[in-house]
Coordinates of C-alpha atoms and ligand atoms in Angstrom, one line a residue:
X522 CA 0.0 0.0 0.0
X523 CA 1.3 3.4 -1.0
X524 CA 0.4 5.9 1.8
X525 CA 0.8 9.7 1.7
X526 CA 2.5 10.2 5.1
X527 CA 2.9 13.9 4.3
X528 CA -0.8 14.5 4.1
X529 CA -1.5 12.3 7.2
X530 CA 1.3 14.1 9.0
X531 CA -0.3 17.5 8.3
X532 CA -3.6 16.3 9.5
X533 CA -2.5 14.7 12.8
X534 CA -0.2 17.7 13.5
X535 CA -3.1 20.0 13.1
X536 CA -5.6 18.0 15.2
X537 CA -3.5 16.2 17.7
X538 CA -0.2 18.0 17.9
X539 CA 3.1 17.8 16.1
X540 CA 4.4 15.2 18.4
X541 CA 1.9 12.7 17.1
X542 CA 3.4 12.6 13.6
X543 CA 6.1 10.2 14.0
X544 CA 3.8 8.0 16.3
X545 CA 1.2 7.8 13.6
X546 CA 3.7 6.9 11.1
X547 CA 4.9 4.0 13.3
X548 CA 1.4 2.7 13.8
X549 CA 0.6 2.8 10.2
X550 CA 3.8 1.0 9.3
X551 CA 3.0 -1.6 12.0
X552 CA -0.2 -2.2 10.0
X553 CA -2.5 -3.6 12.8
X554 CA -2.6 -3.9 16.6
X555 CA 0.8 -2.3 17.4
X556 CA 1.8 -2.8 21.0
X557 CA 2.2 0.5 23.0
X558 CA 5.3 -0.8 24.5
X559 CA 6.8 -1.4 21.1
X560 CA 5.9 2.3 20.2
X561 CA 7.5 3.5 23.4
X562 CA 10.6 1.6 22.7
X563 CA 10.8 2.9 19.1
X564 CA 10.2 6.5 20.1
X565 CA 12.4 6.1 23.1
X566 CA 9.7 7.6 25.4
X567 CA 8.0 6.6 28.6
X568 CA 4.8 4.7 28.2
X569 CA 2.7 7.5 29.8
X570 CA 4.1 10.0 27.2
X571 CA 3.2 7.7 24.4
X572 CA -0.3 7.1 25.8
X573 CA -0.8 10.8 26.2
X574 CA -0.2 11.2 22.4
X575 CA -2.3 8.1 21.6
X576 CA -5.2 9.5 23.5
X577 CA -5.0 12.7 21.6
X578 CA -5.2 10.8 18.4
X579 CA -8.0 8.7 19.8
X580 CA -10.0 11.8 20.6
X581 CA -10.4 12.3 16.8
X582 CA -10.9 8.6 16.2
X583 CA -7.7 8.4 14.3
X584 CA -6.6 5.4 16.2
X585 CA -8.3 2.6 17.9
X586 CA -7.2 0.1 20.5
X587 CA -7.7 -3.4 21.9
X588 CA -6.3 -4.7 25.1
X589 CA -4.9 -8.0 25.9
X590 CA -3.7 -9.3 29.2
X591 CA -0.1 -10.1 29.4
X592 CA -0.1 -13.6 30.8
X593 CA 3.4 -13.3 32.4
X594 CA 3.2 -9.9 33.9
X595 CA -0.5 -9.9 34.6
X596 CA -1.3 -6.5 33.3
X597 CA -3.1 -5.1 30.3
X598 CA -1.3 -4.1 27.2
X599 CA -3.1 -1.9 24.5
X600 CA -2.6 -2.6 20.9
X601 CA -3.2 0.3 18.4
X602 CA -4.4 0.5 14.9
X603 CA -4.3 3.7 12.8
X604 CA -7.8 4.5 11.2
X605 CA -7.0 5.4 7.6
X606 CA -10.7 5.8 6.6
X607 CA -11.2 8.4 9.4
X608 CA -8.0 10.2 8.4
X609 CA -9.3 10.4 4.8
X610 CA -12.7 11.8 5.9
X611 CA -11.1 14.3 8.2
X612 CA -8.8 15.5 5.5
X613 CA -11.8 15.9 3.3
X614 CA -14.0 17.7 5.8
X615 CA -11.1 20.1 6.7
X616 CA -10.6 20.9 3.2
X617 CA -14.3 21.5 2.6
X618 CA -14.2 23.9 5.6
X619 CA -11.3 25.7 4.2
X620 CA -12.8 26.1 0.8
X621 CA -16.0 27.4 2.4
X622 CA -14.2 30.1 4.3
X623 CA -12.1 31.2 1.4
X624 CA -15.3 31.7 -0.7
X625 CA -16.8 33.7 2.1
X626 CA -13.7 35.8 2.3
X627 CA -13.6 36.2 -1.5
X628 CA -17.2 37.4 -1.5
X629 CA -16.4 40.0 1.1
X630 CA -13.3 41.2 -0.6
X631 CA -15.2 41.5 -3.9
X632 CA -17.6 44.0 -2.4
X633 CA -16.6 47.6 -3.1
X634 CA -14.8 49.1 0.0
X635 CA -14.1 52.6 1.0
X636 CA -11.4 54.0 3.2
X637 CA -9.9 57.2 4.3
X638 CA -6.2 58.0 3.7
X639 CA -5.5 57.1 7.5
X640 CA -7.0 53.6 7.3
X641 CA -9.4 54.3 10.2
X642 CA -11.9 51.8 9.0
X643 CA -13.4 50.0 6.0
X644 CA -16.9 50.8 4.8
X645 CA -19.0 49.3 2.1
X646 CA -20.5 51.5 -0.5
X647 CA -23.9 51.9 1.3
X648 CA -22.2 53.0 4.5
X649 CA -19.8 55.2 2.7
X650 CA -22.6 56.9 0.9
X651 CA -24.6 57.4 4.1
X652 CA -21.5 59.2 5.5
X653 CA -21.3 61.3 2.3
X654 CA -17.9 59.7 1.6
X655 CA -16.3 61.1 4.6
X656 CA -14.6 59.0 7.3
X657 CA -16.8 58.9 10.3
X658 CA -13.7 59.0 12.6
X659 CA -11.4 61.6 11.0
X660 CA -13.6 63.1 8.4
X661 CA -11.1 62.5 5.8
X662 CA -12.3 61.7 2.2
X663 CA -13.2 58.1 1.5
X664 CA -11.9 56.5 -1.5
X665 CA -12.6 53.2 -3.1
X666 CA -10.0 50.6 -2.2
X667 CA -8.5 48.2 -4.6
X668 CA -8.5 44.7 -3.3
X669 CA -7.4 43.1 -6.5
X670 CA -4.2 41.7 -5.0
X671 CA -6.0 39.9 -2.1
X672 CA -8.7 38.7 -4.5
X673 CA -6.2 37.2 -6.8
X674 CA -4.4 35.5 -3.9
X675 CA -7.7 34.0 -2.6
X676 CA -8.7 32.8 -6.0
X677 CA -5.3 31.2 -6.5
X678 CA -5.6 29.4 -3.1
X679 CA -9.0 28.2 -4.0
X680 CA -7.8 26.9 -7.3
X681 CA -5.1 24.9 -5.8
X682 CA -7.5 23.4 -3.2
X683 CA -10.2 22.6 -5.8
X684 CA -7.8 21.0 -8.3
X685 CA -6.1 18.8 -5.7
X686 CA -6.7 15.2 -6.4
X687 CA -9.5 13.9 -4.2
X688 CA -8.1 13.3 -0.7
X689 CA -6.1 10.3 -1.8
X690 CA -4.0 9.2 1.0
X691 CA -3.6 5.6 0.3
X692 CA -3.6 3.6 -2.9
Ligands
ZN2131 ZN1 -10.4 58.3 8.8

């Protein structure tokens, strides 16, 4: 299986913290039911630190566990599996959220705006007209601002997001 660790790394870092990136990769590479003690050993960390990171991943359903009693030591050991399906769906919904907020921003930027030369505040056309094109704070003349640069940037960002192949993280 060909897995996009970069995408998964971005996701877990964002949701569960940067220190879960390497851990996630180890669990994925271990395929299924990876012992938490093995993970602690590979990361050279105490078991409680590893568990703390695992719980953060678990909060987002990115990992699941099953426990087994260790017959010799008599205690329970948890075995962890990474949930690729959940990762995929989280990547998709975060992307949709991002697209939605970019579209909202774009709409706002595309409206006409008016500002005085001191940049006191930004008014839309109706408000600027109500104020007779004078700044309500400094009484300076209001002029239409040019948002073309920002609009261009947002459009470019949107294009990249929309053109990205559909959340493929594992083939
Ligand atoms: Zn002003």
